[in-house]
Amino acid sequence: MLIAWVAMDYGPELAKVEIRVLGTVLVLATGGNLTVLLTLGQPSRKRSRMHLFVLHLALTDLGVALFQVLPQLLWDITYRFQGPDLLCRAVKYLQVLSMFATTYMLLAMTLDHYLAVCRPLRSLQQPSLSTYWLIAAPWLLAAILSLPQVFIFSLWEVIQGTGVLDCWADFRIPWGPQVYITWTTLAICVLPMAMLTACYSLIYHEICKNLEVKTQTQKVEGRGWRTWDRTSPSGPAAAMAKIQTGKMTFVIVLAYIACRAPFFSVHMWSVWDKNAPDEDSTDVAFTISMLLGSLSSCCNPWVYMGFNSHLRPHSALPSGTCRTLGRCPPFPGPLSSHPLGQR
């Protein structure tokens, strides 16, 4: 468990299931995000605003894999935490920091997409100072909001006098777990979901409104009727870019909600319901739900590559190749720098 105050004592079969699940998530999340990072990190590639956001979201997702999933996997294999008190606190700090970072980077990308669609005059294709501030903010907030983990977790003797230690939490007050997990759920799950939903609702409304206007023909005085030029940033190409963005961002948000909702629901259940499964539970659904918080970091890179062929390693072409082969991306203009639409 990521933010629980006790270690779960699973049976051997359930422990094997958990190890397999964590191992699968680790491989997929690491492989997918490294692919995105290596593709965007090519020296010859010119990075747009969208590329910068994808790059940093991939970094946060890779952080989830390496600082949250990997330590939990090793912990499950060894059963007890292996390491000094400082390492215990560092692991717990980085586990929550990675979740905060990936969530708030997703929000930053959502805000950037909102500005690109709803405030296009304020949005430029190339990165600006505001872009870098928007990228730095999630990292800074994550670093600050994760600090309580350092003071809550430490090495504790499992049973007095045995000398067996484990990395556990001490809230010192009976209602501490309820307050802390409720606050974490609000900060990482509930409020971000509400903000994502609100932003995407506004984006969807703006896209529908623009499509209705831009698909109409425009009468030119003295020249009869004409349609929008395909090369115009305001024409069908830009409209198609927005549609592509909308599809991908919908999938991203859906995956985010599907992965985070069960994870935080069972955490809330475990602290607010006295009849909820405890640390000795062998409930498979309860246990697996505790592991799904990192699943969105596993899905994100594959969604990016599915909707953006230029993020796939084999799609990288030398400069000028697309013009020679006639295979340039179909969505030119500033709006094509925001196909991501947001984690």
Protein backbone atom coordinates (compact mmCIF):
# COMPACT_ATOMS: atom_id res chain seq x y z
CA MET A 1 0.00 0.00 0.00
CA LEU A 2 1.26 3.43 -0.89
CA ILE A 3 -0.01 5.67 1.89
CA ALA A 4 -1.32 3.17 4.41
CA TRP A 5 0.07 3.08 7.91
CA VAL A 6 0.57 -0.68 8.17
CA ALA A 7 2.04 -3.35 5.96
CA MET A 8 -0.38 -5.90 4.61
CA ASP A 9 0.26 -9.50 5.58
CA TYR A 10 -0.88 -11.42 2.50
CA GLY A 11 -1.00 -15.15 2.08
CA PRO A 12 1.64 -16.71 -0.18
CA GLU A 13 -0.69 -17.12 -3.16
CA LEU A 14 -2.02 -13.58 -2.95
CA ALA A 15 1.53 -12.28 -2.57
CA LYS A 16 2.46 -14.02 -5.83
CA VAL A 17 -0.49 -12.38 -7.59
CA GLU A 18 0.57 -8.98 -6.28
CA ILE A 19 4.17 -9.49 -7.40
CA ARG A 20 3.04 -10.50 -10.89
CA VAL A 21 0.74 -7.48 -11.17
CA LEU A 22 3.43 -5.06 -9.98
CA GLY A 23 6.02 -6.66 -12.26
CA THR A 24 3.75 -6.29 -15.28
CA VAL A 25 2.97 -2.66 -14.48
CA LEU A 26 6.68 -1.93 -13.96
CA VAL A 27 7.72 -3.40 -17.31
CA LEU A 28 4.95 -1.71 -19.32
CA ALA A 29 5.31 1.68 -17.62
CA THR A 30 9.10 1.71 -17.87
CA GLY A 31 9.20 0.47 -21.45
CA GLY A 32 6.47 2.80 -22.71
CA ASN A 33 7.77 5.94 -21.05
CA LEU A 34 11.39 5.26 -22.00
CA THR A 35 10.26 4.88 -25.61
CA VAL A 36 8.55 8.28 -25.51
CA LEU A 37 11.54 9.91 -23.78
CA LEU A 38 14.08 8.47 -26.21
CA THR A 39 11.97 9.51 -29.19
CA LEU A 40 11.50 13.08 -27.97
CA GLY A 41 15.10 13.28 -26.77
CA GLN A 42 16.59 12.93 -30.23
CA PRO A 43 19.00 15.87 -30.82
CA SER A 44 17.60 16.55 -34.30
CA ARG A 45 14.03 16.86 -33.05
CA LYS A 46 12.68 20.37 -32.57
CA ARG A 47 10.46 20.42 -29.50
CA SER A 48 7.13 22.21 -29.53
CA ARG A 49 5.04 23.09 -26.48
CA MET A 50 3.24 19.79 -26.75
CA HIS A 51 6.51 17.88 -26.92
CA LEU A 52 7.73 19.53 -23.72
CA PHE A 53 4.58 18.59 -21.84
CA VAL A 54 4.66 15.02 -23.14
CA LEU A 55 8.33 14.80 -22.20
CA HIS A 56 7.72 15.89 -18.61
CA LEU A 57 4.60 13.78 -18.19
CA ALA A 58 6.61 10.79 -19.39
CA LEU A 59 9.28 11.70 -16.81
CA THR A 60 6.69 11.79 -14.03
CA ASP A 61 5.20 8.50 -15.20
CA LEU A 62 8.66 6.94 -15.28
CA GLY A 63 9.10 8.27 -11.74
CA VAL A 64 5.96 6.39 -10.71
CA ALA A 65 7.43 3.19 -12.16
CA LEU A 66 10.87 3.57 -10.57
CA PHE A 67 10.03 5.25 -7.25
CA GLN A 68 6.60 3.80 -6.49
CA VAL A 69 6.14 0.47 -8.25
CA LEU A 70 9.72 -0.83 -8.07
CA PRO A 71 10.21 -0.25 -4.30
CA GLN A 72 6.80 -1.79 -3.59
CA LEU A 73 7.69 -4.81 -5.73
CA LEU A 74 11.01 -5.32 -3.93
CA TRP A 75 9.26 -4.83 -0.60
CA ASP A 76 6.72 -7.52 -1.43
CA ILE A 77 9.48 -9.91 -2.48
CA THR A 78 11.48 -9.42 0.74
CA TYR A 79 8.30 -9.17 2.87
CA ARG A 80 9.98 -6.74 5.29
CA PHE A 81 11.54 -3.42 4.33
CA GLN A 82 15.29 -3.83 3.84
CA GLY A 83 17.24 -0.68 4.59
CA PRO A 84 17.93 2.05 7.15
CA ASP A 85 15.43 4.57 8.49
CA LEU A 86 16.59 7.27 6.06
CA LEU A 87 15.88 5.01 3.08
CA CYS A 88 12.45 4.17 4.50
CA ARG A 89 11.51 7.85 4.67
CA ALA A 90 13.01 8.57 1.23
CA VAL A 91 11.09 5.73 -0.43
CA LYS A 92 7.79 6.82 1.09
CA TYR A 93 8.46 10.43 0.12
CA LEU A 94 9.27 9.56 -3.50
CA GLN A 95 6.29 7.22 -3.78
CA VAL A 96 3.81 9.99 -3.07
CA LEU A 97 5.86 12.67 -4.85
CA SER A 98 5.64 10.70 -8.10
CA MET A 99 1.85 10.46 -7.80
CA PHE A 100 1.50 14.19 -7.10
CA ALA A 101 3.86 15.05 -9.97
CA THR A 102 2.12 12.95 -12.62
CA THR A 103 -1.31 14.20 -11.53
CA TYR A 104 -0.38 17.88 -11.53
CA MET A 105 1.57 17.59 -14.78
CA LEU A 106 -1.61 16.20 -16.31
CA LEU A 107 -3.47 19.24 -14.98
CA ALA A 108 -0.83 21.59 -16.40
CA MET A 109 -1.16 19.97 -19.81
CA THR A 110 -4.91 20.28 -19.57
CA LEU A 111 -4.62 23.99 -18.84
CA ASP A 112 -2.23 24.40 -21.77
CA HIS A 113 -4.68 22.63 -24.06
CA TYR A 114 -7.54 24.76 -22.74
CA LEU A 115 -5.57 27.91 -23.58
CA ALA A 116 -4.72 26.54 -27.03
CA VAL A 117 -8.35 25.81 -27.87
CA CYS A 118 -10.28 28.47 -25.97
CA ARG A 119 -7.69 31.28 -25.91
CA PRO A 120 -5.75 30.69 -29.16
CA LEU A 121 -4.29 34.21 -29.28
CA ARG A 122 -2.46 33.49 -26.02
CA SER A 123 -1.07 30.21 -27.23
CA LEU A 124 1.99 29.94 -29.46
CA GLN A 125 3.49 26.84 -31.00
CA GLN A 126 6.95 27.41 -29.55
CA PRO A 127 7.58 27.25 -25.79
CA SER A 128 7.44 30.53 -23.90
CA LEU A 129 8.34 31.55 -20.36
CA SER A 130 4.78 30.79 -19.21
CA THR A 131 5.17 27.26 -20.61
CA TYR A 132 8.23 26.59 -18.48
CA TRP A 133 6.49 27.97 -15.38
CA LEU A 134 3.51 25.72 -16.12
CA ILE A 135 5.86 22.75 -16.32
CA ALA A 136 7.87 23.67 -13.21
CA ALA A 137 4.80 24.21 -11.01
CA PRO A 138 3.77 20.51 -10.79
CA TRP A 139 7.28 19.46 -9.76
CA LEU A 140 7.46 22.15 -7.07
CA LEU A 141 3.99 21.44 -5.70
CA ALA A 142 4.67 17.70 -5.65
CA ALA A 143 7.92 18.22 -3.73
CA ILE A 144 6.18 20.35 -1.09
CA LEU A 145 2.94 18.38 -0.69
CA SER A 146 4.82 15.09 -0.26
CA LEU A 147 6.84 16.30 2.75
CA PRO A 148 4.45 14.87 5.40
CA GLN A 149 5.54 11.38 4.32
CA VAL A 150 9.03 12.05 5.70
CA PHE A 151 7.65 12.68 9.19
CA ILE A 152 4.91 10.05 9.20
CA PHE A 153 6.93 7.01 8.10
CA SER A 154 9.95 5.50 9.83
CA LEU A 155 11.40 2.13 10.80
CA TRP A 156 9.42 0.50 13.59
CA GLU A 157 9.88 -2.71 15.50
CA VAL A 158 7.08 -5.03 14.37
CA ILE A 159 6.84 -6.80 17.72
CA GLN A 160 8.55 -5.37 20.77
CA GLY A 161 11.72 -7.24 21.67
CA THR A 162 12.01 -9.22 18.42
CA GLY A 163 14.33 -6.83 16.63
CA VAL A 164 12.29 -7.23 13.41
CA LEU A 165 11.86 -3.82 11.76
CA ASP A 166 9.55 -2.55 9.03
CA CYS A 167 8.76 0.79 7.41
CA TRP A 168 5.49 1.80 9.04
CA ALA A 169 3.59 5.00 9.72
CA ASP A 170 2.90 6.55 13.09
CA PHE A 171 0.09 9.12 13.16
CA ARG A 172 0.18 9.41 16.98
CA ILE A 173 -3.50 10.37 17.08
CA PRO A 174 -6.41 7.95 16.45
CA TRP A 175 -8.02 10.04 13.72
CA GLY A 176 -4.74 10.79 11.95
CA PRO A 177 -5.13 8.12 9.22
CA GLN A 178 -8.63 9.33 8.31
CA VAL A 179 -7.52 12.95 7.99
CA TYR A 180 -4.32 12.22 6.08
CA ILE A 181 -5.77 9.75 3.57
CA THR A 182 -8.84 11.93 3.04
CA TRP A 183 -6.62 14.93 2.33
CA THR A 184 -4.42 12.90 -0.03
CA THR A 185 -7.48 11.56 -1.84
CA LEU A 186 -8.79 15.09 -2.33
CA ALA A 187 -5.41 16.44 -3.48
CA ILE A 188 -4.49 13.64 -5.88
CA CYS A 189 -7.86 12.26 -6.98
CA VAL A 190 -11.08 14.19 -6.33
CA LEU A 191 -10.03 17.79 -7.02
CA PRO A 192 -7.90 16.92 -10.09
CA MET A 193 -10.77 14.86 -11.52
CA ALA A 194 -13.16 17.77 -11.02
CA MET A 195 -10.74 20.19 -12.67
CA LEU A 196 -10.05 17.85 -15.58
CA THR A 197 -13.77 17.35 -16.14
CA ALA A 198 -14.44 21.09 -16.07
CA CYS A 199 -11.59 21.90 -18.47
CA TYR A 200 -12.51 19.20 -20.94
CA SER A 201 -16.16 20.23 -20.85
CA LEU A 202 -15.13 23.76 -21.83
CA ILE A 203 -12.75 22.43 -24.48
CA TYR A 204 -15.42 20.16 -25.96
CA HIS A 205 -17.92 23.02 -26.05
CA GLU A 206 -15.40 25.27 -27.80
CA ILE A 207 -14.47 22.61 -30.34
CA CYS A 208 -18.12 21.96 -31.20
CA LYS A 209 -18.75 25.68 -31.55
CA ASN A 210 -15.73 26.20 -33.80
CA LEU A 211 -16.49 23.19 -35.96
CA GLU A 212 -19.99 24.48 -36.58
CA VAL A 213 -18.63 27.82 -37.75
CA LYS A 214 -15.58 26.64 -39.66
CA THR A 215 -17.33 23.94 -41.68
CA GLN A 216 -19.69 26.50 -43.17
CA THR A 217 -18.83 28.13 -46.45
CA GLN A 218 -17.94 31.78 -46.48
CA LYS A 219 -19.23 34.12 -49.10
CA VAL A 220 -16.51 36.29 -50.58
CA GLU A 221 -17.72 39.55 -52.00
CA GLY A 222 -17.58 39.46 -55.79
CA ARG A 223 -16.20 35.88 -55.90
CA GLY A 224 -19.17 33.72 -55.00
CA TRP A 225 -18.73 30.95 -52.43
CA ARG A 226 -15.53 29.33 -51.24
CA THR A 227 -14.46 26.96 -48.48
CA TRP A 228 -11.63 27.36 -46.01
CA ASP A 229 -8.14 26.83 -47.35
CA ARG A 230 -6.72 23.47 -46.23
CA THR A 231 -3.40 25.09 -45.35
CA SER A 232 -4.99 27.71 -43.11
CA PRO A 233 -4.56 27.23 -39.35
CA SER A 234 -8.26 28.08 -39.08
CA GLY A 235 -9.37 25.61 -41.71
CA PRO A 236 -10.31 21.92 -41.75
CA ALA A 237 -6.78 20.77 -40.89
CA ALA A 238 -6.86 22.63 -37.58
CA ALA A 239 -10.40 21.38 -36.95
CA MET A 240 -9.24 17.80 -37.52
CA ALA A 241 -6.33 18.38 -35.13
CA LYS A 242 -8.79 19.46 -32.47
CA ILE A 243 -10.94 16.37 -33.06
CA GLN A 244 -7.86 14.15 -32.75
CA THR A 245 -6.91 15.96 -29.57
CA GLY A 246 -10.38 15.51 -28.14
CA LYS A 247 -10.33 11.78 -28.78
CA MET A 248 -6.97 11.27 -27.15
CA THR A 249 -7.64 13.44 -24.13
CA PHE A 250 -10.92 11.66 -23.53
CA VAL A 251 -9.05 8.33 -23.43
CA ILE A 252 -6.38 9.80 -21.12
CA VAL A 253 -8.94 11.14 -18.65
CA LEU A 254 -10.98 7.94 -18.80
CA ALA A 255 -7.86 5.89 -18.02
CA TYR A 256 -6.92 8.29 -15.22
CA ILE A 257 -10.34 7.97 -13.56
CA ALA A 258 -10.52 4.20 -14.09
CA CYS A 259 -7.10 3.69 -12.48
CA ARG A 260 -7.23 6.21 -9.65
CA ALA A 261 -10.84 5.81 -8.49
CA PRO A 262 -10.52 2.17 -7.26
CA PHE A 263 -7.15 2.88 -5.64
CA PHE A 264 -8.34 5.79 -3.53
CA SER A 265 -11.77 4.28 -2.92
CA VAL A 266 -10.31 1.27 -1.13
CA HIS A 267 -7.94 3.51 0.83
CA MET A 268 -10.87 5.62 2.01
CA TRP A 269 -12.86 2.49 2.76
CA SER A 270 -10.01 1.03 4.80
CA VAL A 271 -9.84 4.03 7.16
CA TRP A 272 -13.50 5.05 7.44
CA ASP A 273 -15.22 1.66 7.68
CA LYS A 274 -14.43 -0.47 10.71
CA ASN A 275 -15.68 -3.53 8.83
CA ALA A 276 -13.38 -2.98 5.86
CA PRO A 277 -10.71 -5.62 5.10
CA ASP A 278 -7.68 -5.16 7.33
CA GLU A 279 -4.01 -5.94 6.96
CA ASP A 280 -4.66 -9.68 7.28
CA SER A 281 -7.26 -9.72 4.50
CA THR A 282 -6.96 -12.20 1.64
CA ASP A 283 -9.57 -10.38 -0.46
CA VAL A 284 -8.07 -10.41 -3.96
CA ALA A 285 -10.18 -7.51 -5.31
CA PHE A 286 -9.31 -5.33 -2.30
CA THR A 287 -5.61 -6.11 -2.57
CA ILE A 288 -5.33 -5.62 -6.34
CA SER A 289 -7.25 -2.33 -6.11
CA MET A 290 -4.52 -1.10 -3.79
CA LEU A 291 -2.06 -1.53 -6.67
CA LEU A 292 -3.95 0.23 -9.47
CA GLY A 293 -2.97 3.79 -8.60
CA SER A 294 0.10 3.49 -10.83
CA LEU A 295 -1.72 1.91 -13.76
CA SER A 296 -2.44 5.24 -15.47
CA SER A 297 1.32 5.83 -15.75
CA CYS A 298 1.47 2.49 -17.54
CA CYS A 299 -1.31 3.43 -19.98
CA ASN A 300 -0.35 7.03 -20.80
CA PRO A 301 2.67 6.46 -23.09
CA TRP A 302 0.84 3.88 -25.16
CA VAL A 303 -2.08 6.26 -25.59
CA TYR A 304 0.32 9.03 -26.71
CA MET A 305 1.93 6.77 -29.30
CA GLY A 306 -1.42 5.43 -30.44
CA PHE A 307 -2.74 8.90 -31.24
CA ASN A 308 0.57 10.53 -32.28
CA SER A 309 2.51 8.49 -34.82
CA HIS A 310 5.43 10.96 -34.63
CA LEU A 311 6.10 9.78 -31.06
CA ARG A 312 6.78 6.25 -32.24
CA PRO A 313 10.48 5.49 -32.72
CA HIS A 314 10.08 4.16 -36.28
CA SER A 315 8.26 7.31 -37.38
CA ALA A 316 11.20 9.67 -36.87
CA LEU A 317 12.18 10.95 -40.32
CA PRO A 318 15.10 13.18 -41.32
CA SER A 319 14.35 16.84 -41.82
CA GLY A 320 12.67 17.45 -45.17
CA THR A 321 11.78 13.79 -45.73
CA CYS A 322 8.06 14.37 -45.32
CA ARG A 323 8.09 16.96 -48.06
CA THR A 324 10.03 14.65 -50.35
CA LEU A 325 7.78 11.68 -49.74
CA GLY A 326 4.59 13.68 -49.48
CA ARG A 327 3.87 12.37 -45.99
CA CYS A 328 3.89 15.50 -43.88
CA PRO A 329 1.66 15.49 -40.78
CA PRO A 330 -1.91 16.39 -41.80
CA PHE A 331 -2.43 18.93 -39.02
CA PRO A 332 -0.26 22.01 -39.64
CA GLY A 333 -0.28 25.24 -37.73
CA PRO A 334 -0.08 26.20 -34.05
CA LEU A 335 -2.95 23.95 -33.01
CA SER A 336 -1.05 20.86 -34.12
CA SER A 337 1.34 21.49 -31.25
CA HIS A 338 -1.41 20.54 -28.84
CA PRO A 339 -2.67 17.12 -29.96
CA LEU A 340 -2.20 15.75 -26.50
CA GLY A 341 -4.90 17.92 -25.01
CA GLN A 342 -3.67 17.82 -21.50
CA ARG A 343 -1.40 12.99 -17.83
